mmCIF file of N, CA and C in Angstrom:
data_model
loop_
_atom_site.group_PDB
_atom_site.id
_atom_site.type_symbol
_atom_site.label_atom_id
_atom_site.label_comp_id
_atom_site.label_asym_id
_atom_site.label_seq_id
_atom_site.Cartn_x
_atom_site.Cartn_y
_atom_site.Cartn_z
ATOM 1 N N ARG A 1 100.712 115.290 39.972
ATOM 2 C CA ARG A 1 100.833 115.613 41.389
ATOM 3 C C ARG A 1 99.543 116.338 41.810
ATOM 4 N N PRO A 2 98.921 115.914 42.896
ATOM 5 C CA PRO A 2 97.668 116.545 43.326
ATOM 6 C C PRO A 2 97.862 118.002 43.764
ATOM 7 N N MET A 3 96.821 118.778 43.545
ATOM 8 C CA MET A 3 96.769 120.174 44.012
ATOM 9 C C MET A 3 95.876 120.207 45.242
ATOM 10 N N ARG A 4 96.214 121.054 46.181
ATOM 11 C CA ARG A 4 95.366 121.210 47.365
ATOM 12 C C ARG A 4 94.508 122.447 47.214
ATOM 13 N N LEU A 5 93.203 122.226 47.240
ATOM 14 C CA LEU A 5 92.254 123.336 47.213
ATOM 15 C C LEU A 5 91.941 123.709 48.656
ATOM 16 N N ARG A 6 92.358 124.882 49.062
ATOM 17 C CA ARG A 6 92.180 125.295 50.455
ATOM 18 C C ARG A 6 90.748 125.740 50.747
ATOM 19 N N ARG A 7 90.016 126.116 49.715
ATOM 20 C CA ARG A 7 88.627 126.530 49.930
ATOM 21 C C ARG A 7 87.759 125.976 48.829
ATOM 22 N N GLY A 8 86.506 125.763 49.180
ATOM 23 C CA GLY A 8 85.548 125.315 48.220
ATOM 24 C C GLY A 8 84.913 126.504 47.497
ATOM 25 N N GLY A 9 84.183 126.210 46.452
ATOM 26 C CA GLY A 9 83.498 127.252 45.703
ATOM 27 C C GLY A 9 83.633 127.063 44.213
ATOM 28 N N PRO A 10 83.378 128.120 43.441
ATOM 29 C CA PRO A 10 83.426 128.009 41.987
ATOM 30 C C PRO A 10 84.876 128.037 41.462
ATOM 31 N N TYR A 11 85.188 127.080 40.633
ATOM 32 C CA TYR A 11 86.496 126.999 39.975
ATOM 33 C C TYR A 11 86.274 126.907 38.463
ATOM 34 N N GLN A 12 87.301 127.277 37.716
ATOM 35 C CA GLN A 12 87.236 127.182 36.262
ATOM 36 C C GLN A 12 88.441 126.405 35.755
ATOM 37 N N LEU A 13 88.168 125.500 34.807
ATOM 38 C CA LEU A 13 89.215 124.793 34.074
ATOM 39 C C LEU A 13 89.164 125.301 32.647
ATOM 40 N N ARG A 14 90.324 125.720 32.121
ATOM 41 C CA ARG A 14 90.363 126.115 30.702
ATOM 42 C C ARG A 14 91.677 125.614 30.106
ATOM 43 N N PHE A 15 91.615 125.327 28.789
ATOM 44 C CA PHE A 15 92.779 124.826 28.079
ATOM 45 C C PHE A 15 92.550 124.919 26.588
ATOM 46 N N LYS A 16 93.585 124.656 25.812
ATOM 47 C CA LYS A 16 93.492 124.568 24.352
ATOM 48 C C LYS A 16 93.887 123.142 23.977
ATOM 49 N N ALA A 17 93.288 122.649 22.891
ATOM 50 C CA ALA A 17 93.601 121.298 22.450
ATOM 51 C C ALA A 17 93.420 121.179 20.941
ATOM 52 N N ARG A 18 94.142 120.217 20.353
ATOM 53 C CA ARG A 18 93.966 119.864 18.947
ATOM 54 C C ARG A 18 94.458 118.443 18.769
ATOM 55 N N GLY A 19 94.065 117.843 17.678
ATOM 56 C CA GLY A 19 94.507 116.475 17.387
ATOM 57 C C GLY A 19 93.386 115.657 16.782
ATOM 58 N N ASP A 20 93.685 114.386 16.522
ATOM 59 C CA ASP A 20 92.702 113.515 15.876
ATOM 60 C C ASP A 20 92.049 112.507 16.834
ATOM 61 N N ALA A 21 92.347 112.598 18.107
ATOM 62 C CA ALA A 21 91.774 111.655 19.077
ATOM 63 C C ALA A 21 90.252 111.843 19.155
ATOM 64 N N THR A 22 89.525 110.734 19.148
ATOM 65 C CA THR A 22 88.070 110.777 19.167
ATOM 66 C C THR A 22 87.483 110.433 20.533
ATOM 67 N N HIS A 23 88.322 110.004 21.459
ATOM 68 C CA HIS A 23 87.837 109.604 22.779
ATOM 69 C C HIS A 23 88.732 110.150 23.894
ATOM 70 N N ALA A 24 89.112 111.411 23.796
ATOM 71 C CA ALA A 24 89.975 112.040 24.805
ATOM 72 C C ALA A 24 89.203 113.086 25.595
ATOM 73 N N SER A 25 89.602 113.278 26.854
ATOM 74 C CA SER A 25 88.979 114.262 27.725
ATOM 75 C C SER A 25 90.022 114.826 28.686
ATOM 76 N N VAL A 26 89.746 116.024 29.199
ATOM 77 C CA VAL A 26 90.497 116.554 30.321
ATOM 78 C C VAL A 26 89.574 116.465 31.521
ATOM 79 N N VAL A 27 90.073 115.865 32.605
ATOM 80 C CA VAL A 27 89.239 115.528 33.755
ATOM 81 C C VAL A 27 89.797 116.122 35.033
ATOM 82 N N VAL A 28 88.919 116.714 35.833
ATOM 83 C CA VAL A 28 89.239 117.141 37.209
ATOM 84 C C VAL A 28 88.648 116.099 38.128
ATOM 85 N N SER A 29 89.487 115.529 39.017
ATOM 86 C CA SER A 29 89.021 114.552 39.996
ATOM 87 C C SER A 29 89.506 114.979 41.375
ATOM 88 N N GLY A 30 88.602 115.016 42.328
ATOM 89 C CA GLY A 30 88.998 115.451 43.655
ATOM 90 C C GLY A 30 88.227 114.787 44.753
ATOM 91 N N GLU A 31 88.524 115.227 45.959
ATOM 92 C CA GLU A 31 87.893 114.702 47.134
ATOM 93 C C GLU A 31 86.469 115.238 47.284
ATOM 94 N N GLN A 32 85.667 114.480 48.000
ATOM 95 C CA GLN A 32 84.312 114.893 48.365
ATOM 96 C C GLN A 32 83.430 115.191 47.153
ATOM 97 N N GLY A 33 83.639 114.486 46.049
ATOM 98 C CA GLY A 33 82.760 114.611 44.892
ATOM 99 C C GLY A 33 83.114 115.703 43.903
ATOM 100 N N THR A 34 84.276 116.336 44.057
ATOM 101 C CA THR A 34 84.704 117.326 43.085
ATOM 102 C C THR A 34 85.061 116.617 41.792
ATOM 103 N N THR A 35 84.338 116.927 40.712
ATOM 104 C CA THR A 35 84.627 116.280 39.425
ATOM 105 C C THR A 35 84.094 117.105 38.256
ATOM 106 N N ALA A 36 84.806 117.030 37.150
ATOM 107 C CA ALA A 36 84.384 117.643 35.896
ATOM 108 C C ALA A 36 85.113 116.944 34.769
ATOM 109 N N SER A 37 84.490 116.850 33.617
ATOM 110 C CA SER A 37 85.099 116.235 32.467
ATOM 111 C C SER A 37 84.749 117.059 31.230
ATOM 112 N N VAL A 38 85.768 117.360 30.398
ATOM 113 C CA VAL A 38 85.541 118.102 29.167
ATOM 114 C C VAL A 38 86.051 117.253 28.015
ATOM 115 N N ALA A 39 85.142 116.828 27.143
ATOM 116 C CA ALA A 39 85.510 116.025 25.976
ATOM 117 C C ALA A 39 86.232 116.893 24.956
ATOM 118 N N ILE A 40 87.297 116.363 24.368
ATOM 119 C CA ILE A 40 88.068 117.064 23.345
ATOM 120 C C ILE A 40 87.589 116.579 21.979
ATOM 121 N N GLU A 41 87.169 117.507 21.147
ATOM 122 C CA GLU A 41 86.708 117.176 19.803
ATOM 123 C C GLU A 41 87.903 117.163 18.857
ATOM 124 N N PRO A 42 87.937 116.210 17.899
ATOM 125 C CA PRO A 42 89.023 116.203 16.912
ATOM 126 C C PRO A 42 89.051 117.509 16.109
ATOM 127 N N SER A 43 90.226 118.082 15.918
ATOM 128 C CA SER A 43 90.359 119.295 15.123
ATOM 129 C C SER A 43 91.807 119.476 14.669
ATOM 130 N N VAL A 44 91.978 120.094 13.524
ATOM 131 C CA VAL A 44 93.309 120.363 12.984
ATOM 132 C C VAL A 44 93.927 121.558 13.694
ATOM 133 N N GLY A 45 93.110 122.580 13.947
ATOM 134 C CA GLY A 45 93.601 123.785 14.629
ATOM 135 C C GLY A 45 93.311 123.746 16.120
ATOM 136 N N TRP A 46 93.960 124.651 16.842
ATOM 137 C CA TRP A 46 93.737 124.760 18.280
ATOM 138 C C TRP A 46 92.319 125.236 18.561
ATOM 139 N N ARG A 47 91.675 124.600 19.549
ATOM 140 C CA ARG A 47 90.338 125.014 19.998
ATOM 141 C C ARG A 47 90.405 125.342 21.484
ATOM 142 N N ASP A 48 89.612 126.320 21.890
ATOM 143 C CA ASP A 48 89.529 126.702 23.301
ATOM 144 C C ASP A 48 88.435 125.905 23.990
ATOM 145 N N TYR A 49 88.717 125.459 25.218
ATOM 146 C CA TYR A 49 87.757 124.725 26.033
ATOM 147 C C TYR A 49 87.726 125.357 27.416
ATOM 148 N N ASN A 50 86.554 125.325 28.051
ATOM 149 C CA ASN A 50 86.486 125.739 29.445
ATOM 150 C C ASN A 50 85.215 125.196 30.090
ATOM 151 N N THR A 51 85.280 125.041 31.390
ATOM 152 C CA THR A 51 84.130 124.623 32.173
ATOM 153 C C THR A 51 84.280 125.189 33.582
ATOM 154 N N GLU A 52 83.145 125.364 34.229
ATOM 155 C CA GLU A 52 83.117 125.784 35.626
ATOM 156 C C GLU A 52 82.566 124.649 36.460
ATOM 157 N N LEU A 53 83.023 124.553 37.690
ATOM 158 C CA LEU A 53 82.556 123.510 38.591
ATOM 159 C C LEU A 53 82.556 124.015 40.014
ATOM 160 N N GLU A 54 81.724 123.395 40.859
ATOM 161 C CA GLU A 54 81.739 123.658 42.295
ATOM 162 C C GLU A 54 82.688 122.659 42.921
ATOM 163 N N ALA A 55 83.779 123.158 43.469
ATOM 164 C CA ALA A 55 84.790 122.278 44.068
ATOM 165 C C ALA A 55 84.695 122.352 45.581
ATOM 166 N N ARG A 56 85.090 121.257 46.205
ATOM 167 C CA ARG A 56 85.165 121.213 47.667
ATOM 168 C C ARG A 56 86.621 121.224 48.083
ATOM 169 N N PRO A 57 86.902 121.675 49.300
ATOM 170 C CA PRO A 57 88.296 121.695 49.766
ATOM 171 C C PRO A 57 88.889 120.283 49.758
ATOM 172 N N GLY A 58 90.168 120.220 49.537
ATOM 173 C CA GLY A 58 90.863 118.924 49.540
ATOM 174 C C GLY A 58 91.783 118.841 48.321
ATOM 175 N N TYR A 59 92.292 117.654 48.080
ATOM 176 C CA TYR A 59 93.220 117.443 46.989
ATOM 177 C C TYR A 59 92.486 117.073 45.705
ATOM 178 N N CYS A 60 93.011 117.544 44.558
ATOM 179 C CA CYS A 60 92.423 117.176 43.278
ATOM 180 C C CYS A 60 93.535 117.133 42.214
ATOM 181 N N THR A 61 93.209 116.493 41.110
ATOM 182 C CA THR A 61 94.131 116.396 39.988
ATOM 183 C C THR A 61 93.419 116.824 38.709
ATOM 184 N N VAL A 62 94.212 117.277 37.746
ATOM 185 C CA VAL A 62 93.726 117.552 36.391
ATOM 186 C C VAL A 62 94.524 116.623 35.473
ATOM 187 N N SER A 63 93.850 115.812 34.686
ATOM 188 C CA SER A 63 94.549 114.853 33.834
ATOM 189 C C SER A 63 93.869 114.714 32.482
ATOM 190 N N VAL A 64 94.621 114.200 31.530
ATOM 191 C CA VAL A 64 94.100 113.874 30.193
ATOM 192 C C VAL A 64 93.826 112.376 30.183
ATOM 193 N N THR A 65 92.617 112.003 29.744
ATOM 194 C CA THR A 65 92.249 110.605 29.713
ATOM 195 C C THR A 65 91.865 110.206 28.284
ATOM 196 N N PHE A 66 92.093 108.946 27.964
ATOM 197 C CA PHE A 66 91.689 108.357 26.693
ATOM 198 C C PHE A 66 90.788 107.168 26.977
ATOM 199 N N ASP A 67 89.588 107.198 26.445
ATOM 200 C CA ASP A 67 88.674 106.069 26.592
ATOM 201 C C ASP A 67 88.886 105.098 25.431
ATOM 202 N N ARG A 68 88.365 103.909 25.582
ATOM 203 C CA ARG A 68 88.487 102.916 24.520
ATOM 204 C C ARG A 68 87.660 103.338 23.308
ATOM 205 N N GLY A 69 88.159 102.951 22.147
ATOM 206 C CA GLY A 69 87.428 103.255 20.919
ATOM 207 C C GLY A 69 88.269 104.089 19.974
ATOM 208 N N GLY A 70 87.846 104.130 18.735
ATOM 209 C CA GLY A 70 88.567 104.916 17.744
ATOM 210 C C GLY A 70 89.737 104.160 17.144
ATOM 211 N N GLU A 71 90.421 104.820 16.259
ATOM 212 C CA GLU A 71 91.564 104.230 15.574
ATOM 213 C C GLU A 71 92.779 104.126 16.496
ATOM 214 N N GLU A 72 93.729 103.270 16.126
ATOM 215 C CA GLU A 72 94.988 103.193 16.878
ATOM 216 C C GLU A 72 95.832 104.431 16.604
ATOM 217 N N ASP A 73 96.756 104.695 17.490
ATOM 218 C CA ASP A 73 97.719 105.782 17.334
ATOM 219 C C ASP A 73 97.080 107.157 17.193
ATOM 220 N N GLN A 74 96.021 107.411 17.954
ATOM 221 C CA GLN A 74 95.411 108.742 17.933
ATOM 222 C C GLN A 74 96.285 109.717 18.732
ATOM 223 N N VAL A 75 96.231 110.973 18.345
ATOM 224 C CA VAL A 75 97.077 112.005 18.944
ATOM 225 C C VAL A 75 96.218 113.159 19.433
ATOM 226 N N VAL A 76 96.556 113.695 20.603
ATOM 227 C CA VAL A 76 95.940 114.925 21.088
ATOM 228 C C VAL A 76 97.018 115.765 21.760
ATOM 229 N N TRP A 77 96.999 117.058 21.462
ATOM 230 C CA TRP A 77 97.899 118.012 22.112
ATOM 231 C C TRP A 77 97.042 118.876 23.014
ATOM 232 N N VAL A 78 97.506 119.092 24.239
ATOM 233 C CA VAL A 78 96.819 119.977 25.196
ATOM 234 C C VAL A 78 97.814 121.012 25.672
ATOM 235 N N ASP A 79 97.402 122.282 25.670
ATOM 236 C CA ASP A 79 98.308 123.370 26.019
ATOM 237 C C ASP A 79 97.562 124.418 26.807
ATOM 238 N N ASP A 80 98.306 125.308 27.434
ATOM 239 C CA ASP A 80 97.768 126.495 28.115
ATOM 240 C C ASP A 80 96.663 126.126 29.105
ATOM 241 N N VAL A 81 96.943 125.124 29.955
ATOM 242 C CA VAL A 81 95.979 124.644 30.945
ATOM 243 C C VAL A 81 95.987 125.580 32.151
ATOM 244 N N ALA A 82 94.796 125.993 32.587
ATOM 245 C CA ALA A 82 94.642 126.810 33.790
ATOM 246 C C ALA A 82 93.468 126.286 34.604
ATOM 247 N N PHE A 83 93.667 126.196 35.912
ATOM 248 C CA PHE A 83 92.626 125.768 36.827
ATOM 249 C C PHE A 83 92.679 126.695 38.027
ATOM 250 N N GLY A 84 91.609 127.443 38.269
ATOM 251 C CA GLY A 84 91.671 128.395 39.371
ATOM 252 C C GLY A 84 90.323 128.760 39.951
ATOM 253 N N TYR A 85 90.405 129.375 41.099
ATOM 254 C CA TYR A 85 89.240 129.836 41.853
ATOM 255 C C TYR A 85 88.614 131.054 41.179
ATOM 256 N N LEU A 86 87.280 131.088 41.097
ATOM 257 C CA LEU A 86 86.594 132.200 40.451
ATOM 258 C C LEU A 86 86.061 133.218 41.433
ATOM 259 N N GLY A 87 85.929 132.852 42.705
ATOM 260 C CA GLY A 87 85.300 133.721 43.694
ATOM 261 C C GLY A 87 86.002 134.993 43.881
#
């Protein structure tokens, strides 16, 4: 479900992930060119990820994507996702 960003400015995406997927990412997609992508590296234990981006007002989504490639039946767990304004 899309989130509405009422104001533009600096935002941060952070999350934890683990698994054996070799082509997975967490992606922010929004209106007016708001975008960010964080590649998830394969790992047995939980790893922390974060990125900052300049977002514009409007609707956006945060999603997990899998690109083509790698072995079949790859797994990734994503937890503790936070997306918020830094200003």
